[in-house]
PDB file of C-alpha atoms in Angstrom:
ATOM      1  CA  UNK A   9      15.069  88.210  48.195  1.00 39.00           C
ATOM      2  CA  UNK A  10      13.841  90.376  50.864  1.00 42.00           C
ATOM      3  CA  UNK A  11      10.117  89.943  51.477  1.00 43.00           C
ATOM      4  CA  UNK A  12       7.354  92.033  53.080  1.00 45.00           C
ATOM      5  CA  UNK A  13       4.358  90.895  54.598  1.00 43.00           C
ATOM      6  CA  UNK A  14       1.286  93.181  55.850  1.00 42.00           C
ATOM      7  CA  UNK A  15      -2.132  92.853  57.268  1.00 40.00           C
ATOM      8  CA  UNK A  16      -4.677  94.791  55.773  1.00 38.00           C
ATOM      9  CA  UNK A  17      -6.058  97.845  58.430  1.00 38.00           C
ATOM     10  CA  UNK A  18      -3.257  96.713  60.927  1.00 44.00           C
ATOM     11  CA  UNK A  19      -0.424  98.750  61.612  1.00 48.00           C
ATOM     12  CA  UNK A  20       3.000  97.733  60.557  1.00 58.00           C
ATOM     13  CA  UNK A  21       5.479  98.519  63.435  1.00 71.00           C
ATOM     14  CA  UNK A  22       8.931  98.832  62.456  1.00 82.00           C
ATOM     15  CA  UNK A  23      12.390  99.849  63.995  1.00 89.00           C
ATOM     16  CA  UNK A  24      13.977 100.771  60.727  1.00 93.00           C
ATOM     17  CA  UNK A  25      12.546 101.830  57.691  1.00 92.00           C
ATOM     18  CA  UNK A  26      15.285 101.143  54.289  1.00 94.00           C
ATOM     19  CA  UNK A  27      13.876 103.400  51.771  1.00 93.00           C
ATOM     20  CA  UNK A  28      15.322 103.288  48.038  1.00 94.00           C
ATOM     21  CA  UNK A  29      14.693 104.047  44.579  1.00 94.00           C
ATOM     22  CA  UNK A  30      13.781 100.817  42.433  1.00 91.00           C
ATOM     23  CA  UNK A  31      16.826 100.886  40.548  1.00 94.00           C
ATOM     24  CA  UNK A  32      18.774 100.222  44.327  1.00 94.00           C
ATOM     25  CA  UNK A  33      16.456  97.446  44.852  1.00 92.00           C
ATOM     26  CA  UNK A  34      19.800  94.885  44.810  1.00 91.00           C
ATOM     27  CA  UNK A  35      22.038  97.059  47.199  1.00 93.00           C
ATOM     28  CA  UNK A  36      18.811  98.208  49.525  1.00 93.00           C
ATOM     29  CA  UNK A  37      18.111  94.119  49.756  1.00 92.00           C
ATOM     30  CA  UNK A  38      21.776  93.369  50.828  1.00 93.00           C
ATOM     31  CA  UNK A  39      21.895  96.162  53.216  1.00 94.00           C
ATOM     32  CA  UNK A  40      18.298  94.582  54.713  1.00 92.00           C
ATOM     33  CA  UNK A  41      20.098  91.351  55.488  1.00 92.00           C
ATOM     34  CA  UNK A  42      22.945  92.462  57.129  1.00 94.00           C
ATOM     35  CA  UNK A  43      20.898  95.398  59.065  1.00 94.00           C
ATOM     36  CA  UNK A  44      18.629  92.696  60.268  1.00 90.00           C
ATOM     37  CA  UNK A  45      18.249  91.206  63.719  1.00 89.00           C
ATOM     38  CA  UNK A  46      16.325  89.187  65.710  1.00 90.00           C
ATOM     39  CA  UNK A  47      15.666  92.511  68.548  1.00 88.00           C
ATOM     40  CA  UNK A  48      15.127  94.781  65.830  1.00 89.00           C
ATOM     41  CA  UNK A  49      12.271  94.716  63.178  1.00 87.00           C
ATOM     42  CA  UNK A  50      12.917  96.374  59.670  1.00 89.00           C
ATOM     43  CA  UNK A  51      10.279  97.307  57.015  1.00 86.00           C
ATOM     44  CA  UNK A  52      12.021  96.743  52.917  1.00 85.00           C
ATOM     45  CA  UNK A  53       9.774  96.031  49.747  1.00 76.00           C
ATOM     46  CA  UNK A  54      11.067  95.000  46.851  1.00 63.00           C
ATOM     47  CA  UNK A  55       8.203  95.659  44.887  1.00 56.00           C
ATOM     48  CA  UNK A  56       5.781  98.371  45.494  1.00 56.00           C
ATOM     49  CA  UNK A  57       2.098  97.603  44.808  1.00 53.00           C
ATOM     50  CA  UNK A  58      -0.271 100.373  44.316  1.00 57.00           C
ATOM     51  CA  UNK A  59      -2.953  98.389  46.524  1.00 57.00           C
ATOM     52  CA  UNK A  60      -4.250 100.728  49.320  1.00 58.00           C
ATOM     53  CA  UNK A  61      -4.029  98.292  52.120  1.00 65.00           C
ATOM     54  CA  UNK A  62      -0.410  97.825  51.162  1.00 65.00           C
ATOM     55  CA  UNK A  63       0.034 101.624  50.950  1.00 70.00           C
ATOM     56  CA  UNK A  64      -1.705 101.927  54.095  1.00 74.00           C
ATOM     57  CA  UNK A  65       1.032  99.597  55.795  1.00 73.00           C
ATOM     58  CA  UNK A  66       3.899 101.605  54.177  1.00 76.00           C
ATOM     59  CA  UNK A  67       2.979 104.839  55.496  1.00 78.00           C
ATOM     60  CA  UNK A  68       2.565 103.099  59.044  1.00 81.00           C
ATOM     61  CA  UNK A  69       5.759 101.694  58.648  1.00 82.00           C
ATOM     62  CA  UNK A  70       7.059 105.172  57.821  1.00 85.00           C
ATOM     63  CA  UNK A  71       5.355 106.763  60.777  1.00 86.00           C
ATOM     64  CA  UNK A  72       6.385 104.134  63.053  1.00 86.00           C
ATOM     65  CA  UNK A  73      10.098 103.200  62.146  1.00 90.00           C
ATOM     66  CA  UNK A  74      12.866 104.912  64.794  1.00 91.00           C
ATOM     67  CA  UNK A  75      14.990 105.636  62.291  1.00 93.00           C
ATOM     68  CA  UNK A  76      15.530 105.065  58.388  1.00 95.00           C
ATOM     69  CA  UNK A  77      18.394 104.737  56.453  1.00 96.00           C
ATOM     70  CA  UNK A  78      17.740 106.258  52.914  1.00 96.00           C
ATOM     71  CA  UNK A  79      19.938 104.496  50.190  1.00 96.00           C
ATOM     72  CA  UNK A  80      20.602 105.913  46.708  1.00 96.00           C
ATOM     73  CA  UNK A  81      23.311 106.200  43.873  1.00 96.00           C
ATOM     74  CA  UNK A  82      22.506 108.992  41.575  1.00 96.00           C
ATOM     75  CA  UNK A  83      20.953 112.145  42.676  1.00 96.00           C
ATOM     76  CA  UNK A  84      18.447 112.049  39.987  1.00 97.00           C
ATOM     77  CA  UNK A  85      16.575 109.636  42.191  1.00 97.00           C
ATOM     78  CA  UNK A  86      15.709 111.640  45.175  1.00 95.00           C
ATOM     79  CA  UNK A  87      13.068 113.213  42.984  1.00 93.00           C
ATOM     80  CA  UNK A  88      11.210 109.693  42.255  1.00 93.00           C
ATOM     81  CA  UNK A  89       7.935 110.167  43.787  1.00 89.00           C
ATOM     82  CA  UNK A  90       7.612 106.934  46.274  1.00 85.00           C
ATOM     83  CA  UNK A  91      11.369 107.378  46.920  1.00 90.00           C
ATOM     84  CA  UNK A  92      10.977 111.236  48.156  1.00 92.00           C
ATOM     85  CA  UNK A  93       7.666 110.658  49.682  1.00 90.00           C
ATOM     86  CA  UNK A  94       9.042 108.056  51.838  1.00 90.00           C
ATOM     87  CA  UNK A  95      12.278 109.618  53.071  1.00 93.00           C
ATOM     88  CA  UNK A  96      10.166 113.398  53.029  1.00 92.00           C
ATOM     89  CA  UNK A  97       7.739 112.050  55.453  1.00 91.00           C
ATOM     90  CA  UNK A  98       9.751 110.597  58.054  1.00 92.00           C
ATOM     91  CA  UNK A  99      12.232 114.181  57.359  1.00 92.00           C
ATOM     92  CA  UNK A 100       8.825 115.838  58.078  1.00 90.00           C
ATOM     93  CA  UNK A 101       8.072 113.468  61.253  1.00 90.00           C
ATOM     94  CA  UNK A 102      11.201 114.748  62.884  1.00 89.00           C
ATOM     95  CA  UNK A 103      10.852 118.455  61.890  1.00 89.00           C
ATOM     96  CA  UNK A 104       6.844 118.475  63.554  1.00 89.00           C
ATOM     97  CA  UNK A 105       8.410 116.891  66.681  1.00 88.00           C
ATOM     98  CA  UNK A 106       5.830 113.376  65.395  1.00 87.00           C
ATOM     99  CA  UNK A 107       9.211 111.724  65.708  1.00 86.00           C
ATOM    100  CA  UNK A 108      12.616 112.427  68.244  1.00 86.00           C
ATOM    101  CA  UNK A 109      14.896 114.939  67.054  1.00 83.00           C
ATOM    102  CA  UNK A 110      17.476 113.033  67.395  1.00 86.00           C
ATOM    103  CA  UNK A 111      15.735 110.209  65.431  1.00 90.00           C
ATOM    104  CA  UNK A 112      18.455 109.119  62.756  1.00 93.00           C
ATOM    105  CA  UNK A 113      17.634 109.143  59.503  1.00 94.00           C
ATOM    106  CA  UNK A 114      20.637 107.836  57.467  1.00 95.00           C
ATOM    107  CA  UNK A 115      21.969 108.349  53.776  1.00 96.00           C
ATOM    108  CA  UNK A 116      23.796 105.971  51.916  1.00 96.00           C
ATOM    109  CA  UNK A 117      25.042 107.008  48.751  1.00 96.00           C
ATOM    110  CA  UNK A 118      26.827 105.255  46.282  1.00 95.00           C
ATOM    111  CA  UNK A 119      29.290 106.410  44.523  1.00 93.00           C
ATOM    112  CA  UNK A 120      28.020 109.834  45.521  1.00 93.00           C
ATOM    113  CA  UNK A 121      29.284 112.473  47.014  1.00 92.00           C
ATOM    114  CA  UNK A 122      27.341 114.358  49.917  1.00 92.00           C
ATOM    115  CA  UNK A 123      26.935 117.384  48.411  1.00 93.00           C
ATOM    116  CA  UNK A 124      24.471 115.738  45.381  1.00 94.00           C
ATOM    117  CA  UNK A 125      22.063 115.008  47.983  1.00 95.00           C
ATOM    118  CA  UNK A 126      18.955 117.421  47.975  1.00 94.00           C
ATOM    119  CA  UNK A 127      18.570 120.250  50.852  1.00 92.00           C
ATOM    120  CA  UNK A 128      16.448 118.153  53.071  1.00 90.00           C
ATOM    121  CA  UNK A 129      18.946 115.842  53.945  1.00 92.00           C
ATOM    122  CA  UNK A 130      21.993 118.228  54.197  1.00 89.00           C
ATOM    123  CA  UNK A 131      21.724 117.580  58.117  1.00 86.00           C
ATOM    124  CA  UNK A 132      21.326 114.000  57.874  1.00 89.00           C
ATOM    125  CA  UNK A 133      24.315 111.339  58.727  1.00 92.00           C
ATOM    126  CA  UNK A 134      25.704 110.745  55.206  1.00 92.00           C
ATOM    127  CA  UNK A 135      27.646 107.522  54.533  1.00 92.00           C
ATOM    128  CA  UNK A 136      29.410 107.362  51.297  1.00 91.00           C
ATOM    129  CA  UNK A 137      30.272 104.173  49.926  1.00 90.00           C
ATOM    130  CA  UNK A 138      31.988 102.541  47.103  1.00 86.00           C
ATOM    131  CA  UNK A 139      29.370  99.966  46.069  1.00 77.00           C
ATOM    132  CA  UNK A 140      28.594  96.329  46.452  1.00 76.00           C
ATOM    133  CA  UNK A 141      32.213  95.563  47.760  1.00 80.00           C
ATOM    134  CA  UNK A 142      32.122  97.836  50.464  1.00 87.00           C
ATOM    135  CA  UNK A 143      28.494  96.771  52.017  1.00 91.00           C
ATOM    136  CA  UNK A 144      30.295  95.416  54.947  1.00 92.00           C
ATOM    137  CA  UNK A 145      31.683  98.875  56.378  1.00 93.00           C
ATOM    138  CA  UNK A 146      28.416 100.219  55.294  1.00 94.00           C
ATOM    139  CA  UNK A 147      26.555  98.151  57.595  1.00 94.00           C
ATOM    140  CA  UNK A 148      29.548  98.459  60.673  1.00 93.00           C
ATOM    141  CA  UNK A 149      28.979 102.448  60.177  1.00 93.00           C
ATOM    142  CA  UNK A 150      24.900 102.588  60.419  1.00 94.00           C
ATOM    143  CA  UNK A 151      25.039 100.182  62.922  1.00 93.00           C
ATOM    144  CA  UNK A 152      27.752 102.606  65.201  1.00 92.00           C
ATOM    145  CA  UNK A 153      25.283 105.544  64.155  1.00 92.00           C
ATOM    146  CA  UNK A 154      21.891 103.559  65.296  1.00 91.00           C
ATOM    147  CA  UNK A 155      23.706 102.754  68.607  1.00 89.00           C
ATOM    148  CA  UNK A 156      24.949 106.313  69.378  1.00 88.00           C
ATOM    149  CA  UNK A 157      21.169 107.383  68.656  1.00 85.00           C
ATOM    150  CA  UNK A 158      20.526 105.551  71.379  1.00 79.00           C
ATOM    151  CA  UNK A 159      22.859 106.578  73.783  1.00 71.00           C
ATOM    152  CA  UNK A 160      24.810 103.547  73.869  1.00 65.00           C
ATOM    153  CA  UNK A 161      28.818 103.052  72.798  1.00 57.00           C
ATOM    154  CA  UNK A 162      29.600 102.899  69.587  1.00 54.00           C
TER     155      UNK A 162
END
């Protein structure tokens, strides 16, 4: 399992920020491991304490993290309140010029469609998958987006 460690009052500096509702927690985990790297630092907890230092090192995650990849499979779950206020905030990073415009900020969906996801992230790079079997081409296609951000070949 995935596992998150903070330091009360110190900033958590991130690359990429995987934000899910609970009930993703198995998919978001699998997509941590095979997003990670030993050049790139990326902020997943399983569990979500409601301890402030620990909510104090999520939002600095948020506000630090390049990019974030938002994973979900119903659309019911965009409305659960960490979930939204997670993906929301780095949205509202990008529109207040906080973050780069062209900062990506990535939707999985699973066994969605792109149209079920809510207005906000109608601009966003959507990525529709089929589930737990097709986690490898999930990962190939954020990685080819994360590069392009950057300017580099995909």
């Amino acid at each position: 399992m995935a596992q998150f460690s903070f330091t009360a009052n110190k900033a958590t500096r991130c690359d990429l920020f995987v934000s899910f509702p609970t009930e993703d927690i198995s998919y978001a985990e699998r997509l941590y491991r095979g997003l990670e790297r030993p050049d790139r630092t990326v902020f997943l907890c399983p569990n979500r304490p409601l301890r402030t230092d620990f909510t104090l090192a999520m939002w600095d995650a948020v506000d630090t993290a390049s990019a974030m990849v938002v994973v979900c499979s119903n659309a019911a779950y965009f409305q659960k309140s960490y979930f939204r206020a997670e993906w929301n905030a780095f949205y509202n990073s990008k529109l207040n010029h906080r973050k780069k415009e062209d900062a990506p900020l990535i939707v999985v969906l699973i066994n969605m469609e792109q149209s079920q996801v809510p207005p906000p992230l109608h601009m966003c790079e959507c990525v529709e998958c089929a589930g737990e079997h097709d986690l490898n081409n999930t990962i190939r296609l954020i990685e080819t987006l994360l590069r392009k951000a950057k300017g580099l070949k995909p």
